[in-house]
Amino acid sequence: MKKYILMSLLLVQAISFAWAQQTPAKKALTPINVYPAIKINRSPTRHGPEKGSLLITGGDEGDNKAIWNKFTELAGGKDKAVVVVVTTATGDRAATDLADVNNIKKQTGIANVTLLHTADLKEANSKKFIEPLNNATGVIFVGSHQWKIADSYLNTLTHKAFFDVLNRGGVIAGSAETAGVLGSFLWRGDTHGPQITVGDHTQGLGFFEKFCY
C-alpha cells in the first residue's frame, strides 16, 4: 500500500514540475477580482404608459389621504380635475348608484366627478357614451368583478378613450381587484371567482404591459 502511495506522490510531483517548466517564471496570474469597469446600459423597454400615470393600490386606500391626494395631484388638482368613475365591475346596481362618485368627491374635494357604467359592448363603442371621457383628466375603476370590465370595454371606443386620458397626461387608478385589469394579462379574471388564477378571461386593458397584479 505504501508503495502505491509513494508512486502516486512521485507522479504528482513530476506533473507539477513539467507544468512549471512550461509556464514562464515571470508571468503573473491576474487576480480574479481585477477587471475593467462594466457599463450597464438602461433598457429601452417600458412597461408603463409613455404618457400619463397609473395609480395602482391594494384595495386599502379607504381614508388614506396620501393616496387620494396623489390621485388629485395627478388629475390636475381639485379645482381643475375632471374625473370619471367606472363602476361596471360592481354590477348592474352601480349603473345609477352614486355612492362611489360621492365618496370620491368627499375624499378628494374634486367637484367634477362623473359615473360611467355599461355592460353593453355596442354602447361602449358609441361616441355618445364616451363623451364624459373626452375631457377627463382622471379615471378610477371600482368594484370587484374585473372580468365585467373586459367584457364591456375591450377593443371599443371607450377602451381607446381610456388611453387618450393617459396620452393627455392624465391618471388612471384601480384598486384591489380592478387593479388587475389595468395590465395586459388579466390575472384572477375568471367568472367563477378570483380563486381561479388563470381563468376564462385573460386579456386586460393593457395600460401596463407584461404585468399582472
PDB file of C-alpha atoms in Angstrom:
ATOM      1  CA  MET A   1       0.000   0.000   0.000  1.00  0.00           C
ATOM      2  CA  LYS A   2       2.821   2.407   0.936  1.00  0.00           C
ATOM      3  CA  LYS A   3       4.449   1.594  -2.406  1.00  0.00           C
ATOM      4  CA  TYR A   4       1.378   2.762  -4.312  1.00  0.00           C
ATOM      5  CA  ILE A   5       1.084   5.931  -2.217  1.00  0.00           C
ATOM      6  CA  LEU A   6       4.740   6.759  -2.844  1.00  0.00           C
ATOM      7  CA  MET A   7       4.357   6.193  -6.585  1.00  0.00           C
ATOM      8  CA  SER A   8       1.303   8.487  -6.650  1.00  0.00           C
ATOM      9  CA  LEU A   9       3.179  11.250  -4.865  1.00  0.00           C
ATOM     10  CA  LEU A  10       6.110  10.944  -7.286  1.00  0.00           C
ATOM     11  CA  LEU A  11       3.676  11.139 -10.235  1.00  0.00           C
ATOM     12  CA  VAL A  12       2.040  14.306  -8.894  1.00  0.00           C
ATOM     13  CA  GLN A  13       5.448  15.908  -8.359  1.00  0.00           C
ATOM     14  CA  ALA A  14       6.501  15.000 -11.890  1.00  0.00           C
ATOM     15  CA  ILE A  15       3.366  16.545 -13.417  1.00  0.00           C
ATOM     16  CA  SER A  16       3.765  19.697 -11.327  1.00  0.00           C
ATOM     17  CA  PHE A  17       7.395  20.057 -12.375  1.00  0.00           C
ATOM     18  CA  ALA A  18       6.533  19.603 -16.048  1.00  0.00           C
ATOM     19  CA  TRP A  19       3.751  22.270 -15.855  1.00  0.00           C
ATOM     20  CA  ALA A  20       6.146  24.674 -14.094  1.00  0.00           C
ATOM     21  CA  GLN A  21       8.690  24.213 -16.849  1.00  0.00           C
ATOM     22  CA  GLN A  22       6.114  25.184 -19.485  1.00  0.00           C
ATOM     23  CA  THR A  23       4.942  28.294 -17.577  1.00  0.00           C
ATOM     24  CA  PRO A  24       7.121  31.434 -17.877  1.00  0.00           C
ATOM     25  CA  ALA A  25       8.623  32.131 -14.454  1.00  0.00           C
ATOM     26  CA  LYS A  26       7.926  35.865 -14.613  1.00  0.00           C
ATOM     27  CA  LYS A  27       4.303  35.604 -15.770  1.00  0.00           C
ATOM     28  CA  ALA A  28       1.951  36.791 -13.016  1.00  0.00           C
ATOM     29  CA  LEU A  29      -1.547  35.372 -12.705  1.00  0.00           C
ATOM     30  CA  THR A  30      -4.301  38.012 -12.953  1.00  0.00           C
ATOM     31  CA  PRO A  31      -6.221  38.364  -9.678  1.00  0.00           C
ATOM     32  CA  ILE A  32      -9.798  37.230 -10.265  1.00  0.00           C
ATOM     33  CA  ASN A  33     -11.241  40.480  -8.869  1.00  0.00           C
ATOM     34  CA  VAL A  34      -9.394  42.860 -11.203  1.00  0.00           C
ATOM     35  CA  TYR A  35     -11.489  43.568 -14.320  1.00  0.00           C
ATOM     36  CA  PRO A  36     -12.279  46.671 -16.393  1.00  0.00           C
ATOM     37  CA  ALA A  37     -15.337  48.610 -15.199  1.00  0.00           C
ATOM     38  CA  ILE A  38     -18.554  47.245 -16.721  1.00  0.00           C
ATOM     39  CA  LYS A  39     -21.032  49.801 -18.075  1.00  0.00           C
ATOM     40  CA  ILE A  40     -24.690  48.887 -17.578  1.00  0.00           C
ATOM     41  CA  ASN A  41     -26.943  50.425 -20.203  1.00  0.00           C
ATOM     42  CA  ARG A  42     -30.526  51.210 -19.224  1.00  0.00           C
ATOM     43  CA  SER A  43     -33.070  49.076 -21.024  1.00  0.00           C
ATOM     44  CA  PRO A  44     -35.273  50.942 -23.527  1.00  0.00           C
ATOM     45  CA  THR A  45     -38.161  48.658 -22.588  1.00  0.00           C
ATOM     46  CA  ARG A  46     -41.088  50.477 -20.963  1.00  0.00           C
ATOM     47  CA  HIS A  47     -43.767  48.561 -19.137  1.00  0.00           C
ATOM     48  CA  GLY A  48     -45.951  51.512 -18.180  1.00  0.00           C
ATOM     49  CA  PRO A  49     -47.624  54.154 -20.359  1.00  0.00           C
ATOM     50  CA  GLU A  50     -45.470  56.532 -22.382  1.00  0.00           C
ATOM     51  CA  LYS A  51     -47.548  59.419 -21.051  1.00  0.00           C
ATOM     52  CA  GLY A  52     -49.767  59.900 -18.048  1.00  0.00           C
ATOM     53  CA  SER A  53     -49.758  57.909 -14.830  1.00  0.00           C
ATOM     54  CA  LEU A  54     -51.178  54.738 -13.329  1.00  0.00           C
ATOM     55  CA  LEU A  55     -52.097  54.700  -9.652  1.00  0.00           C
ATOM     56  CA  ILE A  56     -52.431  51.086  -8.542  1.00  0.00           C
ATOM     57  CA  THR A  57     -53.415  50.340  -4.957  1.00  0.00           C
ATOM     58  CA  GLY A  58     -54.091  47.201  -2.965  1.00  0.00           C
ATOM     59  CA  GLY A  59     -57.633  47.985  -2.005  1.00  0.00           C
ATOM     60  CA  ASP A  60     -56.952  49.502   1.405  1.00  0.00           C
ATOM     61  CA  GLU A  61     -56.943  53.142   0.307  1.00  0.00           C
ATOM     62  CA  GLY A  62     -60.152  53.870   2.253  1.00  0.00           C
ATOM     63  CA  ASP A  63     -59.460  57.089   4.095  1.00  0.00           C
ATOM     64  CA  ASN A  64     -55.754  57.075   3.198  1.00  0.00           C
ATOM     65  CA  LYS A  65     -55.310  60.752   2.421  1.00  0.00           C
ATOM     66  CA  ALA A  66     -51.855  60.280   0.911  1.00  0.00           C
ATOM     67  CA  ILE A  67     -53.297  58.100  -1.861  1.00  0.00           C
ATOM     68  CA  TRP A  68     -56.249  60.381  -2.551  1.00  0.00           C
ATOM     69  CA  ASN A  69     -54.017  63.450  -2.500  1.00  0.00           C
ATOM     70  CA  LYS A  70     -51.709  61.833  -5.045  1.00  0.00           C
ATOM     71  CA  PHE A  71     -54.605  60.992  -7.330  1.00  0.00           C
ATOM     72  CA  THR A  72     -55.906  64.552  -7.057  1.00  0.00           C
ATOM     73  CA  GLU A  73     -52.474  65.938  -7.888  1.00  0.00           C
ATOM     74  CA  LEU A  74     -52.025  63.657 -10.905  1.00  0.00           C
ATOM     75  CA  ALA A  75     -55.523  64.537 -12.135  1.00  0.00           C
ATOM     76  CA  GLY A  76     -54.671  68.246 -12.166  1.00  0.00           C
ATOM     77  CA  GLY A  77     -55.731  69.462  -8.726  1.00  0.00           C
ATOM     78  CA  LYS A  78     -59.179  69.545  -7.157  1.00  0.00           C
ATOM     79  CA  ASP A  79     -60.207  72.747  -8.926  1.00  0.00           C
ATOM     80  CA  LYS A  80     -59.253  71.567 -12.432  1.00  0.00           C
ATOM     81  CA  ALA A  81     -59.590  67.787 -12.312  1.00  0.00           C
ATOM     82  CA  VAL A  82     -62.278  66.105 -14.411  1.00  0.00           C
ATOM     83  CA  VAL A  83     -62.781  62.575 -13.101  1.00  0.00           C
ATOM     84  CA  VAL A  84     -64.734  59.615 -14.453  1.00  0.00           C
ATOM     85  CA  VAL A  85     -65.597  56.713 -12.139  1.00  0.00           C
ATOM     86  CA  VAL A  86     -66.094  53.388 -13.928  1.00  0.00           C
ATOM     87  CA  THR A  87     -68.457  51.253 -11.833  1.00  0.00           C
ATOM     88  CA  THR A  88     -69.010  48.363 -14.262  1.00  0.00           C
ATOM     89  CA  ALA A  89     -67.089  45.878 -12.105  1.00  0.00           C
ATOM     90  CA  THR A  90     -69.516  46.475  -9.243  1.00  0.00           C
ATOM     91  CA  GLY A  91     -72.501  45.094 -11.135  1.00  0.00           C
ATOM     92  CA  ASP A  92     -75.786  46.331 -12.515  1.00  0.00           C
ATOM     93  CA  ARG A  93     -76.839  48.099  -9.327  1.00  0.00           C
ATOM     94  CA  ALA A  94     -73.968  50.561  -9.797  1.00  0.00           C
ATOM     95  CA  ALA A  95     -75.425  51.917 -13.037  1.00  0.00           C
ATOM     96  CA  THR A  96     -77.297  54.612 -11.117  1.00  0.00           C
ATOM     97  CA  ASP A  97     -75.760  54.321  -7.642  1.00  0.00           C
ATOM     98  CA  LEU A  98     -73.763  57.473  -6.914  1.00  0.00           C
ATOM     99  CA  ALA A  99     -72.131  56.138  -3.749  1.00  0.00           C
ATOM    100  CA  ASP A 100     -68.695  55.813  -5.358  1.00  0.00           C
ATOM    101  CA  VAL A 101     -68.983  59.217  -7.032  1.00  0.00           C
ATOM    102  CA  ASN A 102     -69.923  60.886  -3.751  1.00  0.00           C
ATOM    103  CA  ASN A 103     -67.147  59.085  -1.883  1.00  0.00           C
ATOM    104  CA  ILE A 104     -64.512  60.265  -4.354  1.00  0.00           C
ATOM    105  CA  LYS A 105     -65.811  63.821  -4.136  1.00  0.00           C
ATOM    106  CA  LYS A 106     -65.553  63.592  -0.361  1.00  0.00           C
ATOM    107  CA  GLN A 107     -62.062  62.097  -0.347  1.00  0.00           C
ATOM    108  CA  THR A 108     -60.531  64.393  -2.977  1.00  0.00           C
ATOM    109  CA  GLY A 109     -62.522  67.605  -2.902  1.00  0.00           C
ATOM    110  CA  ILE A 110     -62.920  67.298  -6.678  1.00  0.00           C
ATOM    111  CA  ALA A 111     -66.323  68.617  -7.763  1.00  0.00           C
ATOM    112  CA  ASN A 112     -66.332  67.354 -11.357  1.00  0.00           C
ATOM    113  CA  VAL A 113     -66.824  63.604 -10.944  1.00  0.00           C
ATOM    114  CA  THR A 114     -68.980  61.588 -13.372  1.00  0.00           C
ATOM    115  CA  LEU A 115     -70.204  57.988 -13.271  1.00  0.00           C
ATOM    116  CA  LEU A 116     -69.571  55.745 -16.296  1.00  0.00           C
ATOM    117  CA  HIS A 117     -71.302  52.381 -16.485  1.00  0.00           C
ATOM    118  CA  THR A 118     -72.337  49.867 -19.117  1.00  0.00           C
ATOM    119  CA  ALA A 119     -72.378  46.145 -19.684  1.00  0.00           C
ATOM    120  CA  ASP A 120     -73.006  46.533 -23.414  1.00  0.00           C
ATOM    121  CA  LEU A 121     -70.143  46.453 -25.925  1.00  0.00           C
ATOM    122  CA  LYS A 122     -72.260  48.258 -28.506  1.00  0.00           C
ATOM    123  CA  GLU A 123     -72.931  51.131 -26.114  1.00  0.00           C
ATOM    124  CA  ALA A 124     -69.257  51.248 -25.102  1.00  0.00           C
ATOM    125  CA  ASN A 125     -68.408  51.594 -28.784  1.00  0.00           C
ATOM    126  CA  SER A 126     -70.542  54.701 -29.268  1.00  0.00           C
ATOM    127  CA  LYS A 127     -69.342  58.303 -29.404  1.00  0.00           C
ATOM    128  CA  LYS A 128     -72.204  59.385 -27.167  1.00  0.00           C
ATOM    129  CA  PHE A 129     -71.133  57.079 -24.358  1.00  0.00           C
ATOM    130  CA  ILE A 130     -67.519  58.279 -24.284  1.00  0.00           C
ATOM    131  CA  GLU A 131     -68.375  61.974 -24.047  1.00  0.00           C
ATOM    132  CA  PRO A 132     -67.512  62.149 -20.314  1.00  0.00           C
ATOM    133  CA  LEU A 133     -64.028  60.824 -21.152  1.00  0.00           C
ATOM    134  CA  ASN A 134     -63.259  63.383 -23.847  1.00  0.00           C
ATOM    135  CA  ASN A 135     -62.054  65.978 -21.346  1.00  0.00           C
ATOM    136  CA  ALA A 136     -61.277  63.670 -18.425  1.00  0.00           C
ATOM    137  CA  THR A 137     -58.004  64.107 -16.557  1.00  0.00           C
ATOM    138  CA  GLY A 138     -58.540  61.099 -14.317  1.00  0.00           C
ATOM    139  CA  VAL A 139     -60.298  57.725 -14.381  1.00  0.00           C
ATOM    140  CA  ILE A 140     -60.967  55.445 -11.417  1.00  0.00           C
ATOM    141  CA  PHE A 141     -62.058  51.820 -11.759  1.00  0.00           C
ATOM    142  CA  VAL A 142     -64.008  50.482  -8.780  1.00  0.00           C
ATOM    143  CA  GLY A 143     -65.637  47.150  -7.993  1.00  0.00           C
ATOM    144  CA  SER A 144     -64.548  43.553  -7.660  1.00  0.00           C
ATOM    145  CA  HIS A 145     -65.562  41.701 -10.841  1.00  0.00           C
ATOM    146  CA  GLN A 146     -62.824  42.799 -13.216  1.00  0.00           C
ATOM    147  CA  TRP A 147     -63.937  40.419 -15.953  1.00  0.00           C
ATOM    148  CA  LYS A 148     -67.028  42.621 -16.350  1.00  0.00           C
ATOM    149  CA  ILE A 149     -64.710  45.458 -17.394  1.00  0.00           C
ATOM    150  CA  ALA A 150     -63.089  43.208 -20.003  1.00  0.00           C
ATOM    151  CA  ASP A 151     -66.485  42.101 -21.324  1.00  0.00           C
ATOM    152  CA  SER A 152     -67.756  45.667 -21.567  1.00  0.00           C
ATOM    153  CA  TYR A 153     -64.830  47.728 -22.856  1.00  0.00           C
ATOM    154  CA  LEU A 154     -62.098  45.714 -24.564  1.00  0.00           C
ATOM    155  CA  ASN A 155     -61.323  46.980 -28.074  1.00  0.00           C
ATOM    156  CA  THR A 156     -64.067  49.610 -28.090  1.00  0.00           C
ATOM    157  CA  LEU A 157     -64.098  53.402 -28.458  1.00  0.00           C
ATOM    158  CA  THR A 158     -64.261  53.562 -24.672  1.00  0.00           C
ATOM    159  CA  HIS A 159     -61.072  51.493 -24.418  1.00  0.00           C
ATOM    160  CA  LYS A 160     -59.384  53.931 -26.805  1.00  0.00           C
ATOM    161  CA  ALA A 161     -60.729  56.879 -24.805  1.00  0.00           C
ATOM    162  CA  PHE A 162     -59.087  55.486 -21.655  1.00  0.00           C
ATOM    163  CA  PHE A 163     -55.754  55.525 -23.487  1.00  0.00           C
ATOM    164  CA  ASP A 164     -56.480  59.065 -24.628  1.00  0.00           C
ATOM    165  CA  VAL A 165     -56.725  60.133 -20.984  1.00  0.00           C
ATOM    166  CA  LEU A 166     -53.196  58.830 -20.419  1.00  0.00           C
ATOM    167  CA  ASN A 167     -51.917  60.386 -23.640  1.00  0.00           C
ATOM    168  CA  ARG A 168     -53.152  63.775 -22.446  1.00  0.00           C
ATOM    169  CA  GLY A 169     -51.105  63.317 -19.287  1.00  0.00           C
ATOM    170  CA  GLY A 170     -53.951  62.156 -17.066  1.00  0.00           C
ATOM    171  CA  VAL A 171     -54.131  59.394 -14.481  1.00  0.00           C
ATOM    172  CA  ILE A 172     -55.918  56.044 -14.364  1.00  0.00           C
ATOM    173  CA  ALA A 173     -56.410  54.386 -10.983  1.00  0.00           C
ATOM    174  CA  GLY A 174     -57.522  50.943  -9.922  1.00  0.00           C
ATOM    175  CA  SER A 175     -57.795  49.363  -6.509  1.00  0.00           C
ATOM    176  CA  ALA A 176     -57.937  45.781  -5.273  1.00  0.00           C
ATOM    177  CA  GLU A 177     -59.439  43.500  -7.954  1.00  0.00           C
ATOM    178  CA  THR A 178     -59.891  46.236 -10.563  1.00  0.00           C
ATOM    179  CA  ALA A 179     -56.172  46.984 -10.418  1.00  0.00           C
ATOM    180  CA  GLY A 180     -55.575  43.693 -12.208  1.00  0.00           C
ATOM    181  CA  VAL A 181     -57.480  44.651 -15.346  1.00  0.00           C
ATOM    182  CA  LEU A 182     -55.121  47.593 -15.924  1.00  0.00           C
ATOM    183  CA  GLY A 183     -52.382  45.203 -17.018  1.00  0.00           C
ATOM    184  CA  SER A 184     -52.039  43.375 -20.319  1.00  0.00           C
ATOM    185  CA  PHE A 185     -52.660  39.992 -18.678  1.00  0.00           C
ATOM    186  CA  LEU A 186     -55.791  39.598 -16.599  1.00  0.00           C
ATOM    187  CA  TRP A 187     -54.911  37.541 -13.528  1.00  0.00           C
ATOM    188  CA  ARG A 188     -57.786  36.053 -11.486  1.00  0.00           C
ATOM    189  CA  GLY A 189     -60.310  37.147 -14.095  1.00  0.00           C
ATOM    190  CA  ASP A 190     -62.478  34.049 -14.089  1.00  0.00           C
ATOM    191  CA  THR A 191     -66.247  34.482 -13.946  1.00  0.00           C
ATOM    192  CA  HIS A 192     -66.492  31.772 -11.269  1.00  0.00           C
ATOM    193  CA  GLY A 193     -64.384  33.694  -8.769  1.00  0.00           C
ATOM    194  CA  PRO A 194     -60.916  35.071  -8.008  1.00  0.00           C
ATOM    195  CA  GLN A 195     -59.711  31.764  -6.561  1.00  0.00           C
ATOM    196  CA  ILE A 196     -59.034  30.658 -10.167  1.00  0.00           C
ATOM    197  CA  THR A 197     -55.771  32.348 -11.089  1.00  0.00           C
ATOM    198  CA  VAL A 198     -55.851  31.791 -14.857  1.00  0.00           C
ATOM    199  CA  GLY A 199     -59.461  31.551 -15.926  1.00  0.00           C
ATOM    200  CA  ASP A 200     -61.865  32.308 -18.755  1.00  0.00           C
ATOM    201  CA  HIS A 201     -60.770  35.969 -19.067  1.00  0.00           C
ATOM    202  CA  THR A 202     -57.055  36.646 -19.500  1.00  0.00           C
ATOM    203  CA  GLN A 203     -56.868  39.867 -21.548  1.00  0.00           C
ATOM    204  CA  GLY A 204     -56.596  43.107 -19.619  1.00  0.00           C
ATOM    205  CA  LEU A 205     -56.856  46.698 -20.812  1.00  0.00           C
ATOM    206  CA  GLY A 206     -53.117  46.862 -21.465  1.00  0.00           C
ATOM    207  CA  PHE A 207     -52.178  50.150 -19.823  1.00  0.00           C
ATOM    208  CA  PHE A 208     -49.335  48.264 -18.161  1.00  0.00           C
ATOM    209  CA  GLU A 209     -47.569  45.827 -20.495  1.00  0.00           C
ATOM    210  CA  LYS A 210     -46.250  42.438 -19.340  1.00  0.00           C
ATOM    211  CA  PHE A 211     -47.807  42.963 -15.953  1.00  0.00           C
ATOM    212  CA  CYS A 212     -50.277  41.079 -13.815  1.00  0.00           C
ATOM    213  CA  TYR A 213     -51.480  42.204 -10.421  1.00  0.00           C
TER     214      TYR A 213
END
